[in-house]
PDB file of C-alpha atoms in Angstrom:
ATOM      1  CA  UNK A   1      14.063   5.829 -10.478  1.00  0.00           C
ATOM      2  CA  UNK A   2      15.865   2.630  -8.931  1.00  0.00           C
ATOM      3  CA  UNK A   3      13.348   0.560  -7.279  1.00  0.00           C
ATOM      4  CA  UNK A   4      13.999  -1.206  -3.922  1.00  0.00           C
ATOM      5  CA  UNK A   5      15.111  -4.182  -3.612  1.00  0.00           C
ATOM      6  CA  UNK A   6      15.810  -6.773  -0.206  1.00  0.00           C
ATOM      7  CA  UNK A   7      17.134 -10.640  -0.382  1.00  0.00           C
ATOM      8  CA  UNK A   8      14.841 -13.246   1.494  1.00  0.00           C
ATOM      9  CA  UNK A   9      15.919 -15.566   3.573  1.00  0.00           C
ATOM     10  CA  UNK A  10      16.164 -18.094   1.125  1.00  0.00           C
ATOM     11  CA  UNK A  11      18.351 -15.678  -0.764  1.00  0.00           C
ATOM     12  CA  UNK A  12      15.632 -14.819  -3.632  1.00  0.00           C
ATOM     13  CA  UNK A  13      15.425 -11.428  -4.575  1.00  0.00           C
ATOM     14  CA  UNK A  14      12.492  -9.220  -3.394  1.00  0.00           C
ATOM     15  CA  UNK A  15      11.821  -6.355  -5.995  1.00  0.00           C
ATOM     16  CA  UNK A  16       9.189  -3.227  -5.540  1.00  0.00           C
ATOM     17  CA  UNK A  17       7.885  -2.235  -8.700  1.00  0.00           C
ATOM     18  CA  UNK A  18       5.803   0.712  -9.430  1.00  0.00           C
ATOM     19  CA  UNK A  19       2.275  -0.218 -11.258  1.00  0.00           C
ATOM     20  CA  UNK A  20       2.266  -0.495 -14.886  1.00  0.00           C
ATOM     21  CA  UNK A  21      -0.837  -1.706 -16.939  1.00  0.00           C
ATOM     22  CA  UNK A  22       1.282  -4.752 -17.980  1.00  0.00           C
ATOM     23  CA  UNK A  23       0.762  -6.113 -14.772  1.00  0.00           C
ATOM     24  CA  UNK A  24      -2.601  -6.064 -14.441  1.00  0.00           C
ATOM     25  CA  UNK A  25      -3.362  -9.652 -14.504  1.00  0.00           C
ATOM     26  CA  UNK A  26      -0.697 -10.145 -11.589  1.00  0.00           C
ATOM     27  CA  UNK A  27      -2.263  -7.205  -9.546  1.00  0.00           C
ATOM     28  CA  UNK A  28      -5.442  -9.379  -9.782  1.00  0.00           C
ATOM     29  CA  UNK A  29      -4.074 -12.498  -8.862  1.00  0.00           C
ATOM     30  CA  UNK A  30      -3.040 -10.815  -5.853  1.00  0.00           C
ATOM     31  CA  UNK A  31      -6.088  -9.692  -5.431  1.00  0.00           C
ATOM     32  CA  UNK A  32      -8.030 -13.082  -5.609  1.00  0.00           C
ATOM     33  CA  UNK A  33      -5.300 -14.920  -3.020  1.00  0.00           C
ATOM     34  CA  UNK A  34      -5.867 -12.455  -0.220  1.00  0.00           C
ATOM     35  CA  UNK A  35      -9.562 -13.104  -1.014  1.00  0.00           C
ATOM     36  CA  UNK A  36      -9.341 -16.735  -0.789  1.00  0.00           C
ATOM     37  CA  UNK A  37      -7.319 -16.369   2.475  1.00  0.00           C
ATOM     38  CA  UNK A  38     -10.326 -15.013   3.451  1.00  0.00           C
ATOM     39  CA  UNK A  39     -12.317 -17.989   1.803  1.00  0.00           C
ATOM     40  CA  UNK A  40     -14.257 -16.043  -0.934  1.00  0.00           C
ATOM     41  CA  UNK A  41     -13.722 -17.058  -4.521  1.00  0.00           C
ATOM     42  CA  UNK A  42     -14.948 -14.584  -6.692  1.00  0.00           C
ATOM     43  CA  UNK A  43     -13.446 -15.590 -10.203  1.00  0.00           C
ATOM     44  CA  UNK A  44     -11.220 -17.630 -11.626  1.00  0.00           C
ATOM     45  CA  UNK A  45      -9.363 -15.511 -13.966  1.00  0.00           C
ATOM     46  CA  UNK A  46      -9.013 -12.026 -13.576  1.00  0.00           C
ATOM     47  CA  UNK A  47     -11.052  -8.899 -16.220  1.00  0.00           C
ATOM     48  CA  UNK A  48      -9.265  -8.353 -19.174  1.00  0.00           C
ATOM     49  CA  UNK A  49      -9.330  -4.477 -19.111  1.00  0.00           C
ATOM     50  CA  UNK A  50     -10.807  -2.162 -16.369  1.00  0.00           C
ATOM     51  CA  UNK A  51     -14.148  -2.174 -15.829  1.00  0.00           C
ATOM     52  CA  UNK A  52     -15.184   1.313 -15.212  1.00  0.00           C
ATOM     53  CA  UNK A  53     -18.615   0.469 -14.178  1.00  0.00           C
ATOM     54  CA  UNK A  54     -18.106  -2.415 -11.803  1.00  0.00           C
ATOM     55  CA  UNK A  55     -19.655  -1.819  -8.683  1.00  0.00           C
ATOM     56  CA  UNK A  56     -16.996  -3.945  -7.227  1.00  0.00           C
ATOM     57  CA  UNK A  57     -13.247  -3.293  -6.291  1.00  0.00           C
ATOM     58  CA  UNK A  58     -13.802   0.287  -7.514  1.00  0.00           C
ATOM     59  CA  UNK A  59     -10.626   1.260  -6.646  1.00  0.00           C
ATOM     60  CA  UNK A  60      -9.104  -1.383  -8.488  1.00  0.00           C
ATOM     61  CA  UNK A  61     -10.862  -0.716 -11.690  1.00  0.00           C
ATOM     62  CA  UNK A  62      -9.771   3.287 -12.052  1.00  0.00           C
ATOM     63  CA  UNK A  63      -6.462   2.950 -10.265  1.00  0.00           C
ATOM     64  CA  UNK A  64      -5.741   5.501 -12.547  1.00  0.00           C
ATOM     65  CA  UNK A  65      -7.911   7.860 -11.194  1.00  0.00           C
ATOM     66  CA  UNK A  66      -7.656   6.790  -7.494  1.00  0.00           C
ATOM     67  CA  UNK A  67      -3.845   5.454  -6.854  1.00  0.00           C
ATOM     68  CA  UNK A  68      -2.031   7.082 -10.301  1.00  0.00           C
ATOM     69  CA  UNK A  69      -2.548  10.858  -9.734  1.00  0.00           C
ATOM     70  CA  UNK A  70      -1.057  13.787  -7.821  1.00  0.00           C
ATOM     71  CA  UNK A  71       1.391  12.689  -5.197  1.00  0.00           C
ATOM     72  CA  UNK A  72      -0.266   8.924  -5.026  1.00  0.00           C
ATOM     73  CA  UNK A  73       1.344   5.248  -6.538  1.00  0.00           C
ATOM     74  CA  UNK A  74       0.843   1.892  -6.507  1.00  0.00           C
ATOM     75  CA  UNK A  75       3.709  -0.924  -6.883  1.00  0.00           C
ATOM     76  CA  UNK A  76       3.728  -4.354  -6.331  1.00  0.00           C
ATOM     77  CA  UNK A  77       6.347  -6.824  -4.853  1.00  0.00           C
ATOM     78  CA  UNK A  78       7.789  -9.393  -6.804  1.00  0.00           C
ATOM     79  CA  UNK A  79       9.860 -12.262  -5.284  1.00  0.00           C
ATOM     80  CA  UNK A  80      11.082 -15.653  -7.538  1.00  0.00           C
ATOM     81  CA  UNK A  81       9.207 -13.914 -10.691  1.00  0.00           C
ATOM     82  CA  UNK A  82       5.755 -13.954  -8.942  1.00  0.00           C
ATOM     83  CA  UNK A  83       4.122 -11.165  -7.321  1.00  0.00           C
ATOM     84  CA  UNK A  84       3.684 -11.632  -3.633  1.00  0.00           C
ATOM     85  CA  UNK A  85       2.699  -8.051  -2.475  1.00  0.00           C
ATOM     86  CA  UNK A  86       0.993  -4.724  -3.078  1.00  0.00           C
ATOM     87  CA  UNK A  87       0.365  -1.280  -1.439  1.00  0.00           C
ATOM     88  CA  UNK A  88      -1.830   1.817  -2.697  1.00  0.00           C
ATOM     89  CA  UNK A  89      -1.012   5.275  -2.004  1.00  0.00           C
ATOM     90  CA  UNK A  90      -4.325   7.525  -2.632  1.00  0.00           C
ATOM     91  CA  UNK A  91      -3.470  11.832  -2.592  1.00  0.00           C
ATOM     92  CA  UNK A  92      -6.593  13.498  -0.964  1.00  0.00           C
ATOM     93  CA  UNK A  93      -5.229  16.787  -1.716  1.00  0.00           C
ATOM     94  CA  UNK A  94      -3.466  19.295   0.632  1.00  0.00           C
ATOM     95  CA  UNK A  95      -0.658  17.389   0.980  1.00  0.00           C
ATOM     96  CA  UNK A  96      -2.367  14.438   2.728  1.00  0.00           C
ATOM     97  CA  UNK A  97      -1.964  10.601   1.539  1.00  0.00           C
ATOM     98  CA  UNK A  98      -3.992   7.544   2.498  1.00  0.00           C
ATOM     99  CA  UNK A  99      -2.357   4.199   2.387  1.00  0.00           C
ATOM    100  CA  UNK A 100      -4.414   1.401   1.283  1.00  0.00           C
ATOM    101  CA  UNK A 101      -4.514  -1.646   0.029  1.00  0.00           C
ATOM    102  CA  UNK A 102      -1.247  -3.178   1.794  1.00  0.00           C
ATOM    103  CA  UNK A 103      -0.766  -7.238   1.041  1.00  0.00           C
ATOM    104  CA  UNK A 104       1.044  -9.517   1.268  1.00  0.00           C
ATOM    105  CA  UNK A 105       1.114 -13.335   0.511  1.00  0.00           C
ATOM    106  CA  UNK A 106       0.976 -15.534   3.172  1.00  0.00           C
ATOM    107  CA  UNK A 107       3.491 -17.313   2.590  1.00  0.00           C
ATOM    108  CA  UNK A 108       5.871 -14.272   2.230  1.00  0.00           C
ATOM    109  CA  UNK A 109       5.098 -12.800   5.439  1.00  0.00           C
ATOM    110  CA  UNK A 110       7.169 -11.635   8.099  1.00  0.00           C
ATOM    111  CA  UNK A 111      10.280 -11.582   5.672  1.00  0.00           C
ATOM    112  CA  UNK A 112      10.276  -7.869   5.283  1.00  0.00           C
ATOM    113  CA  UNK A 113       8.666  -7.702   1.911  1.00  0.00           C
ATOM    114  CA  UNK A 114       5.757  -5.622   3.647  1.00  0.00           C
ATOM    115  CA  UNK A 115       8.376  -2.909   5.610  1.00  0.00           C
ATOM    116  CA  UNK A 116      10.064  -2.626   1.810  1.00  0.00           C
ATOM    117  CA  UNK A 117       6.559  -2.242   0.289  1.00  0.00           C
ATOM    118  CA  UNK A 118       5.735   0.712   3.100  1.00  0.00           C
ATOM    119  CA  UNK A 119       9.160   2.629   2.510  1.00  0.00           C
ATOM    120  CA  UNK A 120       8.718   2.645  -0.831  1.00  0.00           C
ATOM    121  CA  UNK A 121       5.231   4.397  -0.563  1.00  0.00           C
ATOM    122  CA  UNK A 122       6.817   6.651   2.390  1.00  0.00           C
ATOM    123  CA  UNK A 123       9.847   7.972  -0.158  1.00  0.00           C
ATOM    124  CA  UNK A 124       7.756   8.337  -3.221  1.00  0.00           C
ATOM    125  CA  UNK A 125       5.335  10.723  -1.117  1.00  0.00           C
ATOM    126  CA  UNK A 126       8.072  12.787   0.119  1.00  0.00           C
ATOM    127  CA  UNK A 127       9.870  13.103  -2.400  1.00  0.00           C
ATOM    128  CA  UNK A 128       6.582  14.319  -4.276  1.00  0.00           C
ATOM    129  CA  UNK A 129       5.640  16.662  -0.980  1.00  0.00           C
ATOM    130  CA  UNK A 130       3.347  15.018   0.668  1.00  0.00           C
ATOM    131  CA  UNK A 131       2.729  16.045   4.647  1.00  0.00           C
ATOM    132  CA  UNK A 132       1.369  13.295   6.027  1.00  0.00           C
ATOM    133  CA  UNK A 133      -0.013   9.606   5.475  1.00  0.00           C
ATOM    134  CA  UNK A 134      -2.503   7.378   7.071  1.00  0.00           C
ATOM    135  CA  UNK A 135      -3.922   4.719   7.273  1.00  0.00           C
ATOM    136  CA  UNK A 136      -6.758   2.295   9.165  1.00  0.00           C
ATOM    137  CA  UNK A 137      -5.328  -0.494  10.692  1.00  0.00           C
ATOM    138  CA  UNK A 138      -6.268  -3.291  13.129  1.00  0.00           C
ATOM    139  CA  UNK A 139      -5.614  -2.336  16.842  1.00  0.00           C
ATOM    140  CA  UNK A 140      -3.782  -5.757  17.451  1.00  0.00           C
ATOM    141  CA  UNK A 141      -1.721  -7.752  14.754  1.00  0.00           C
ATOM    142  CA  UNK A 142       0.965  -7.105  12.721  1.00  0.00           C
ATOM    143  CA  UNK A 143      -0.067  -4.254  10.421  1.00  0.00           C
ATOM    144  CA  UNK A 144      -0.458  -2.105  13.786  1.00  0.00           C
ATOM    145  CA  UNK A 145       3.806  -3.353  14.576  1.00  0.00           C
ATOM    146  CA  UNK A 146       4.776  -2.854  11.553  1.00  0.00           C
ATOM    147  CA  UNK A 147       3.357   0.521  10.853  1.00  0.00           C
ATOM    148  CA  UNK A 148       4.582   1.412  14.318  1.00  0.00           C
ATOM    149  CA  UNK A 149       8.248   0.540  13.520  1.00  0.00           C
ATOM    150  CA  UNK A 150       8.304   2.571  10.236  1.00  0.00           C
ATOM    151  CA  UNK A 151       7.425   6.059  12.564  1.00  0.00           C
ATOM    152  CA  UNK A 152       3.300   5.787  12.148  1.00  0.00           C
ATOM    153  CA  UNK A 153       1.437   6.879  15.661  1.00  0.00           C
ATOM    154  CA  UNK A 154      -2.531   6.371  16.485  1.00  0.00           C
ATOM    155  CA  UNK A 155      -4.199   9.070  15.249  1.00  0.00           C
ATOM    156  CA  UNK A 156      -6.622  10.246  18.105  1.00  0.00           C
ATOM    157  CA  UNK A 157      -8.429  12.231  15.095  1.00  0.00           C
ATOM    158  CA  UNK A 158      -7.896  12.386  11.621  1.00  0.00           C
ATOM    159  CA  UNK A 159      -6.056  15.069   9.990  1.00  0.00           C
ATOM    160  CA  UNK A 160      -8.372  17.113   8.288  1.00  0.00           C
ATOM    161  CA  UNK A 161      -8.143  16.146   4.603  1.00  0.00           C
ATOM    162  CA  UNK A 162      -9.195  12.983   6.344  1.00  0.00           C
ATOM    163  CA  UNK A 163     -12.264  14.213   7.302  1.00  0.00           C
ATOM    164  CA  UNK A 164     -14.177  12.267   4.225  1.00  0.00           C
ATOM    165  CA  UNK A 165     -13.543   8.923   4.869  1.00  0.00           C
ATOM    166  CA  UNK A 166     -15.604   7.342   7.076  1.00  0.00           C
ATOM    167  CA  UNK A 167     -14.390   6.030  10.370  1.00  0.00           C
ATOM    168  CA  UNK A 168     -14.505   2.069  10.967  1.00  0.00           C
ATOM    169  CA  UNK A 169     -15.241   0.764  14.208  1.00  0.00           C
ATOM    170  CA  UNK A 170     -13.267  -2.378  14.237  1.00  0.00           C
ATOM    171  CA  UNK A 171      -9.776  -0.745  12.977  1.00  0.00           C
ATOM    172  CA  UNK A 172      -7.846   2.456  14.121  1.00  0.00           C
ATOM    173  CA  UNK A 173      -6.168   5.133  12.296  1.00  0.00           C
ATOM    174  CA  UNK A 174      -2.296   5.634  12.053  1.00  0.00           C
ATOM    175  CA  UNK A 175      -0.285   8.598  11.034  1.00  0.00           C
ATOM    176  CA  UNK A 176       3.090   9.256   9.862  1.00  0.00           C
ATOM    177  CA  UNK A 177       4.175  13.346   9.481  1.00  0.00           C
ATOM    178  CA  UNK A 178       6.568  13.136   6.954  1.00  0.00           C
ATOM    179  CA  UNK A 179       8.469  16.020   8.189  1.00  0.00           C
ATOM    180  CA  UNK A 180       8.613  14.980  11.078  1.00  0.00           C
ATOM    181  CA  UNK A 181       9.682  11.268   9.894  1.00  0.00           C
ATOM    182  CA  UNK A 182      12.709  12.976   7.389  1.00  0.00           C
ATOM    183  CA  UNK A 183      13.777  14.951  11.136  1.00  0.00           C
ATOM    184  CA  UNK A 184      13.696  11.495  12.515  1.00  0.00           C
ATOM    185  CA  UNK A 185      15.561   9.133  10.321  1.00  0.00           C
ATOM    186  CA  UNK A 186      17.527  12.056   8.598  1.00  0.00           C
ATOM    187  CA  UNK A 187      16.015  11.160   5.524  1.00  0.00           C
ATOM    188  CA  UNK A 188      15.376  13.863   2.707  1.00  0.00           C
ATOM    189  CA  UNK A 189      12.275  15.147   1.531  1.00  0.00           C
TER     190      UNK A 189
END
């Protein structure tokens, strides 16, 4: 599969690539800069290997198991060799996709490395026939515009493979049907 690919403004390639174990340690570093953004330093070099009994960044530890099966994926975004982005895309079953873990470096922002991130995810899931993704958001900001431009609506309830995660009351929940999203941009599925 071709992976997508944008220019920046400074005319350095952005590339999406999907999740290998070789990139582990970048996938990490990732990690630890949107943590420090939020001024918690956890470590300063990232596990080795998996840790599958770390009662921390679970999902992280058995992407595997979490991001790597059924419809899901995970790929990171890599600009001037570095990685400067990431988004999840966890298969509940039935056809239903949540979409998680969406960064991207700070200084890479608003340069449309987090739209090519977000298509990526939306093709891979329809192309493996996937009905519908969400995702929890922030009511105001620019994960709430940017979902919004790529066809996801507020979700007034989840859909009902949905129904297990639990609801947070400082973020709301977007949806994008992917039928009705291939109808829309007259995109294949």
């Amino acid at each position: 599969m071709i992976q997508p690919s944008a220019a920046l403004p400074s005319g350095a390639l952005v590339e999406v690539r999907a999740f290998t174990w070789a990139q582990w340690p970048a996938l990490w570093a990732l990690r630890f800069a949107q943590l420090a953004e939020q001024g918690i330093h956890v470590a300063d070099s990232p596990p080795a290997e998996p840790d599958l009994d770390s009662p921390h960044e679970v999902d992280y530890h058995r992407l595997d198991q979490v991001y790597l099966a059924g419809a899901g994926g995970f790929w990171l975004a890599w600009a001037e060799g570095a990685p400067v982005g990431h988004v999840g895309a966890r298969d509940l079953g039935g056809g239903a996709i949540e979409l998680r873990r969406m960064y991207v470096r700070a200084e890479y922002r608003r340069q449309g490395i987090g739209s090519l991130l977000v298509r990526t995810l939306i093709a891979h899931c329809a192309a493996r026939g996937a009905a519908a993704i969400e995702l929890w958001t922030a009511p105001a900001g620019p994960g709430r515009w940017l979902y919004g431009q790529l066809g996801f609506r507020r979700a007034v309830a989840p859909g009902p493979e949905f129904a297990v995660i639990p609801p947070n009351e400082n973020e709301i929940r977007m949806r994008l049907d992917l039928g009705a999203h291939s109808q829309e941009t007259g995109e294949r599925t």
